[in-house]
PDB file of C-alpha atoms in Angstrom:
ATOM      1  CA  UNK A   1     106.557  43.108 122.919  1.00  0.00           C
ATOM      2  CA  UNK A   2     109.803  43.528 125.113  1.00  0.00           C
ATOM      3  CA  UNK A   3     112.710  41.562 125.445  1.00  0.00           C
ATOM      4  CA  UNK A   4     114.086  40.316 128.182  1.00  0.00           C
ATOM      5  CA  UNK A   5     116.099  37.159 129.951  1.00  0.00           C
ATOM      6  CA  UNK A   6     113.138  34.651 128.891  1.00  0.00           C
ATOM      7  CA  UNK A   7     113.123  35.711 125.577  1.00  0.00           C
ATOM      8  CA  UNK A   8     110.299  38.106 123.622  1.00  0.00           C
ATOM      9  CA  UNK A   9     107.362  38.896 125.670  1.00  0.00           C
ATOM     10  CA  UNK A  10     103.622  40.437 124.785  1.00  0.00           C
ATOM     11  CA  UNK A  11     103.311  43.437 127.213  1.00  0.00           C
ATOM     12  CA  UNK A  12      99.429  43.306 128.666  1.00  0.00           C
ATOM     13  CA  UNK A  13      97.146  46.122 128.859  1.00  0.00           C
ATOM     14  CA  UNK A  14      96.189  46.895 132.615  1.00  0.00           C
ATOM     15  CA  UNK A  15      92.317  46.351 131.269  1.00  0.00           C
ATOM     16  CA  UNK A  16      93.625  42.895 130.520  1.00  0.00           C
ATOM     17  CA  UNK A  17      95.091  41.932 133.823  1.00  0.00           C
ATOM     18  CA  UNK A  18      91.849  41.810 135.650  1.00  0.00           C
ATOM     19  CA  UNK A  19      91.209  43.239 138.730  1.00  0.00           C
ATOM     20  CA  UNK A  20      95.178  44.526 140.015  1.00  0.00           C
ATOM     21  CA  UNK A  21      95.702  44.861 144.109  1.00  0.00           C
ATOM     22  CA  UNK A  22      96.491  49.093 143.658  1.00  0.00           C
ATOM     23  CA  UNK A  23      97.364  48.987 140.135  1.00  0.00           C
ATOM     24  CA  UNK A  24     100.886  48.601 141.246  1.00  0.00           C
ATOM     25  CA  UNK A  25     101.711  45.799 138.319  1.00  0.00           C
ATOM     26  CA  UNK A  26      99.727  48.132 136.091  1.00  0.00           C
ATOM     27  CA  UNK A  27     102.255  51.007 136.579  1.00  0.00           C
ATOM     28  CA  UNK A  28     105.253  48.538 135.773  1.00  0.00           C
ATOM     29  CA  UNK A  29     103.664  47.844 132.972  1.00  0.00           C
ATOM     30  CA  UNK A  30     102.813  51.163 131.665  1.00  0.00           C
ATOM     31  CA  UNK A  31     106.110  52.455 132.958  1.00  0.00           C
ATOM     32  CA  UNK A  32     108.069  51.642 130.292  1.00  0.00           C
ATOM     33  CA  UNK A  33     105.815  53.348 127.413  1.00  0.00           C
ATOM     34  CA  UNK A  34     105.479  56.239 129.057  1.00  0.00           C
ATOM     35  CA  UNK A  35     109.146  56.867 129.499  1.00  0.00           C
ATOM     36  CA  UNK A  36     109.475  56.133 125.933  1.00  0.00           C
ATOM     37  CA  UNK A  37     106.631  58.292 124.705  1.00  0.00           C
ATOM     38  CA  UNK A  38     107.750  60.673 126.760  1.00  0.00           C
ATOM     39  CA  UNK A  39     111.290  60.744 124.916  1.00  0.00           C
ATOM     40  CA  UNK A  40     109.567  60.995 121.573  1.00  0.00           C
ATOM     41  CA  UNK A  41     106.974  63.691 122.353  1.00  0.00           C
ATOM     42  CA  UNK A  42     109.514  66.322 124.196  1.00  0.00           C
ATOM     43  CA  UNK A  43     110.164  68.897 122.145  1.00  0.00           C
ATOM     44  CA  UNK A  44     113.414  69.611 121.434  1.00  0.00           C
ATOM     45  CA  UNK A  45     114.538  73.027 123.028  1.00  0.00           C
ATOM     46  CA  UNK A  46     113.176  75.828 120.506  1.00  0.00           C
ATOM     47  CA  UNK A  47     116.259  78.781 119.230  1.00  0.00           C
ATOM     48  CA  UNK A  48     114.996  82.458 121.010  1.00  0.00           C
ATOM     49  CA  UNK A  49     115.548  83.365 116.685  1.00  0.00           C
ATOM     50  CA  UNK A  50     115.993  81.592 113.172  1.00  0.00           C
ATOM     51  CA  UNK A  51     116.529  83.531 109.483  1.00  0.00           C
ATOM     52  CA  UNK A  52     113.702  84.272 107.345  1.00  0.00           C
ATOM     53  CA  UNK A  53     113.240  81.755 105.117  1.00  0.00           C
ATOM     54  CA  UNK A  54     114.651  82.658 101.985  1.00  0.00           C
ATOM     55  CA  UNK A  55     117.685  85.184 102.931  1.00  0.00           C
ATOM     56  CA  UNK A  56     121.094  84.340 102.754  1.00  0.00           C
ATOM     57  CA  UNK A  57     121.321  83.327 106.256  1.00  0.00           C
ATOM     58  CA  UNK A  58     118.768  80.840 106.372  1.00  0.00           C
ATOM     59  CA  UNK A  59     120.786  79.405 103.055  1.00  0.00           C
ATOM     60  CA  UNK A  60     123.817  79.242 104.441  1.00  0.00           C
ATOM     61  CA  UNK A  61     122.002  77.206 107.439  1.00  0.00           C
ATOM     62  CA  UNK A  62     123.115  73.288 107.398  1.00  0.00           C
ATOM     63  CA  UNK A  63     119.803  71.341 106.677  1.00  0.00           C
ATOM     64  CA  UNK A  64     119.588  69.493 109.937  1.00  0.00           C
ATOM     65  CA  UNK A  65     119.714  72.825 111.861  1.00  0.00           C
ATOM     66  CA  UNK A  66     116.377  72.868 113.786  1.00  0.00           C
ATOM     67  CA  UNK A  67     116.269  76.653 112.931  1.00  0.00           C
ATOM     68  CA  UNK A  68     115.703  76.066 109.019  1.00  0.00           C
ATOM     69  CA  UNK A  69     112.959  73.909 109.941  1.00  0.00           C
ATOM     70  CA  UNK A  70     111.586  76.797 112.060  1.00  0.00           C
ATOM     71  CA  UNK A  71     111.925  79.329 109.526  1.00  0.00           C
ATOM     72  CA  UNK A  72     110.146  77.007 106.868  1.00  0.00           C
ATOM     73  CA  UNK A  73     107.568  75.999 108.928  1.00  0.00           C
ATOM     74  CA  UNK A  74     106.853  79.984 109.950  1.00  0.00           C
ATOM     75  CA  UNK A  75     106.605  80.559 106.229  1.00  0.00           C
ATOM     76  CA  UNK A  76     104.595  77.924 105.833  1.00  0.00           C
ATOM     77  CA  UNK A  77     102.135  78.790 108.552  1.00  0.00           C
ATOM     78  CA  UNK A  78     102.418  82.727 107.352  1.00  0.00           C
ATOM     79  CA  UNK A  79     101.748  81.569 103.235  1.00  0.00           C
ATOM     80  CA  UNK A  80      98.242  79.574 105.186  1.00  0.00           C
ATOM     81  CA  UNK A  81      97.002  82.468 106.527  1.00  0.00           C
ATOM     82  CA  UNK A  82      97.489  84.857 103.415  1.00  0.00           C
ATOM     83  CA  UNK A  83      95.699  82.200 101.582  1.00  0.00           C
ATOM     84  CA  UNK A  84      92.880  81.835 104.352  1.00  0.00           C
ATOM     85  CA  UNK A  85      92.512  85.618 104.242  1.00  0.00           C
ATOM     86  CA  UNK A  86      92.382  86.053 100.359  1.00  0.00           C
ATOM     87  CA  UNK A  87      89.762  83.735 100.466  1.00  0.00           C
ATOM     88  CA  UNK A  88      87.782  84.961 103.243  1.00  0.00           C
ATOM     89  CA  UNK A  89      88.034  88.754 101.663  1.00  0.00           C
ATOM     90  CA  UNK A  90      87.083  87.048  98.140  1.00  0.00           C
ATOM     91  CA  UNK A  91      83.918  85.319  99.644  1.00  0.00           C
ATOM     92  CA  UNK A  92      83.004  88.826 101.814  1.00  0.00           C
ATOM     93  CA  UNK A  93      83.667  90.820  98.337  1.00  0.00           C
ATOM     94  CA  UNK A  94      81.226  88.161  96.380  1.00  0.00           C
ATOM     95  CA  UNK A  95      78.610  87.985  99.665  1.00  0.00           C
ATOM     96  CA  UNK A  96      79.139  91.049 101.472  1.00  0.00           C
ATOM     97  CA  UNK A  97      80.570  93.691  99.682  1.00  0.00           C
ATOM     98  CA  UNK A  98      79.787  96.400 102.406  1.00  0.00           C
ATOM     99  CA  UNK A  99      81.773  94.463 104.879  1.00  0.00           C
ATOM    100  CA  UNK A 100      84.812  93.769 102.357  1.00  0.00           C
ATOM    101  CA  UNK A 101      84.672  97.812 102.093  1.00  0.00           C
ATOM    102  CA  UNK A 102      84.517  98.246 105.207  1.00  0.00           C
ATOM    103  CA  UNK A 103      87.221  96.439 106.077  1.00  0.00           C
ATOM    104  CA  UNK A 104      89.966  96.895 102.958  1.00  0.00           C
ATOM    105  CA  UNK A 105      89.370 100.251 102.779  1.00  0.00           C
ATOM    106  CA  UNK A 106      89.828 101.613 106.413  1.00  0.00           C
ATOM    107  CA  UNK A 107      93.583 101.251 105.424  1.00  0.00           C
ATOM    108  CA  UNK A 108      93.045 103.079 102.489  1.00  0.00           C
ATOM    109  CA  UNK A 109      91.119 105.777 104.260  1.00  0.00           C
ATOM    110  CA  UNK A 110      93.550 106.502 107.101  1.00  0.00           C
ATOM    111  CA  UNK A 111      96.257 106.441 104.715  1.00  0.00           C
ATOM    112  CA  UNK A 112      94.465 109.294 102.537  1.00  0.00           C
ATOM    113  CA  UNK A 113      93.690 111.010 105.568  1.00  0.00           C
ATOM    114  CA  UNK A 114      97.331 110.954 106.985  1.00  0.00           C
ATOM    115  CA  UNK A 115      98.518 112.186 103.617  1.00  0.00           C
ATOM    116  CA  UNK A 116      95.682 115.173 103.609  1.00  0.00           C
ATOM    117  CA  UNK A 117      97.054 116.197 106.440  1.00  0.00           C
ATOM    118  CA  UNK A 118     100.919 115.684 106.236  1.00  0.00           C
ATOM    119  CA  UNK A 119     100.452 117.766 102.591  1.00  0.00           C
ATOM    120  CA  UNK A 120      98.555 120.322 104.554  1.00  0.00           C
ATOM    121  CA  UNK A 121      95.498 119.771 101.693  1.00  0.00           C
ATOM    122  CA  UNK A 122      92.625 119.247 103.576  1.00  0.00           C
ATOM    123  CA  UNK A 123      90.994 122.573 103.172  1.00  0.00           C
ATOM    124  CA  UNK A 124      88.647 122.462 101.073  1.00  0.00           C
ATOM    125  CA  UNK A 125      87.288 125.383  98.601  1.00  0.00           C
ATOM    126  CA  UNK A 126      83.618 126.374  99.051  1.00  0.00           C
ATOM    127  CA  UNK A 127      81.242 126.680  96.250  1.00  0.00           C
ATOM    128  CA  UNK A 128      81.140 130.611  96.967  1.00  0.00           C
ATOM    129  CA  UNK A 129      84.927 130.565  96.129  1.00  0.00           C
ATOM    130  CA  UNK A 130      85.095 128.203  93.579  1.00  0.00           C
ATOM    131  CA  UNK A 131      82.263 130.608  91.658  1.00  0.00           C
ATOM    132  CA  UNK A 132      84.540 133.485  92.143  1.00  0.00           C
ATOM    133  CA  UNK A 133      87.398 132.023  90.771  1.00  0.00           C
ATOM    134  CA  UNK A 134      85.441 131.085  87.700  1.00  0.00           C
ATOM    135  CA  UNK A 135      83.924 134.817  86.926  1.00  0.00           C
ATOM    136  CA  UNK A 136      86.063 136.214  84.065  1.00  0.00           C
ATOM    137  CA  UNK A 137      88.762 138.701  85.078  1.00  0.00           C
ATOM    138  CA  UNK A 138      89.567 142.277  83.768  1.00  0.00           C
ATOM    139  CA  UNK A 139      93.061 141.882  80.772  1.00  0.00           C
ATOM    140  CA  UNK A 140      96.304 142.400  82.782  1.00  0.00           C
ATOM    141  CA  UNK A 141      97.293 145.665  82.191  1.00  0.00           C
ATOM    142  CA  UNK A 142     101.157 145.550  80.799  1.00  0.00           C
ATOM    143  CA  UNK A 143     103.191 148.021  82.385  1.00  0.00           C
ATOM    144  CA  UNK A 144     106.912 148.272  81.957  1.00  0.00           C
ATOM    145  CA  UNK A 145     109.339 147.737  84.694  1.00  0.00           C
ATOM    146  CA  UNK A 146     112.416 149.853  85.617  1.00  0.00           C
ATOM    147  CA  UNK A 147     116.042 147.424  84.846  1.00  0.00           C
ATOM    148  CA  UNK A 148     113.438 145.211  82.240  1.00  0.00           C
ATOM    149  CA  UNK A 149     113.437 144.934  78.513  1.00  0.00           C
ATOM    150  CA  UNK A 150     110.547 146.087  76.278  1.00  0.00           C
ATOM    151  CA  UNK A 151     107.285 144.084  76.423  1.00  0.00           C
ATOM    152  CA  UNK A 152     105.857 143.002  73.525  1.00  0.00           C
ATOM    153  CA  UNK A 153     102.484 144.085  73.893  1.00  0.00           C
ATOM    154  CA  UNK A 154      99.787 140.863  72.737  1.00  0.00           C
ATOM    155  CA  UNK A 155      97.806 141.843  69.380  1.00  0.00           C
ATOM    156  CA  UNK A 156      99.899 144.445  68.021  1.00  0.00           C
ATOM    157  CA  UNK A 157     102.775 143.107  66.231  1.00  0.00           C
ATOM    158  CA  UNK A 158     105.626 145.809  66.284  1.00  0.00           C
ATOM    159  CA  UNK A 159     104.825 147.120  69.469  1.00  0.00           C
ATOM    160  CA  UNK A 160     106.793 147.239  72.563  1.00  0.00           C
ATOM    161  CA  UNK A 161     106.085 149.049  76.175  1.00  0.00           C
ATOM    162  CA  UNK A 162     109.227 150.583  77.920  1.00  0.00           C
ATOM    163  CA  UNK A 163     110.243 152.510  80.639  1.00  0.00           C
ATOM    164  CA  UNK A 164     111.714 155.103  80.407  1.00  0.00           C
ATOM    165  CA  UNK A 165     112.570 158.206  83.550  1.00  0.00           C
ATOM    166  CA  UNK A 166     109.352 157.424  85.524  1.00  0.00           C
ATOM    167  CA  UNK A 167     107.195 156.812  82.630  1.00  0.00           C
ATOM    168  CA  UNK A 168     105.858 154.420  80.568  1.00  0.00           C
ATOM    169  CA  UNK A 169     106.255 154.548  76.898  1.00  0.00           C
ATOM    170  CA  UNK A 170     104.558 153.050  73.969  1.00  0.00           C
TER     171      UNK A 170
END
């Protein structure tokens, strides 16, 4: 309904007017709703940047700025997609645990790899080498050191190695 000189009026649909010589009266009708549609649906002119919801800025924010709104709605929307995530890698890990490997632990992989190689650890030791290092080993043989104390020598209590002018002596 409108109002107007003659009091309220009931605003008729185009359909309802019959058969309209160019739809002229139809667009004089319509006009009006448009224009105030229009008004309602234009979105108000977006900030290039808003806080994180959350920090101190966005707190300090008064509650009718549009960029609060922003930020909680972007946390919103981000908080939604975590969610739709966890439950799409839950239902791959129940349904298709190949594919939830494959796809949680490519991270994982190219992290360990990145690591392997920053640390400089990637070579590996072959079997030939790992069986050498495991064969037993001749006893260290002590031997006394010009500028160095006496060595106790292991198993003989009392007993000390020492150098002494370019020899060793028990």
């Amino acid at each position: 309904m409108t109002d107007n000189e003659n009091g309220p009026q009931m605003l008729e649909s185009p359909r309802d007017r019959g058969n309209l010589a160019g739809g002229e009266a139809a667009d004089t009708v319509a006009q009006p709703r448009r224009g105030w549609t229009a008004r309602r649906l234009e979105s108000p002119p977006v900030p290039d940047s808003w806080p994180t919801y959350g920090t101190p800025e966005w707190y300090a924010l008064d509650t009718r700025d549009p960029r609060k709104r922003l930020a909680l709605f972007e946390a919103a929307e981000s908080w939604r997609l975590h969610q739709l995530r966890q439950a799409e890698d839950d239902w791959l890990l129940d349904n298709d645990p190949d594919e939830w490997n494959r796809r949680n632990l490519e991270d994982f992989r190219a992290a360990a790899a990145s690591t392997v190689r920053r640390l400089n650890i990637a070579r590996e030791r072959t079997r030939a080498e790992l069986d050498a290092a495991a064969k037993p080993r001749p006893p260290h043989q002590l031997q006394a050191t010009p500028g160095w104390p006496a060595i106790r020598v292991p198993g003989q209590p009392d007993k000390h190695l020492t150098y002494k002018e370019g020899r060793q002596a028990a």
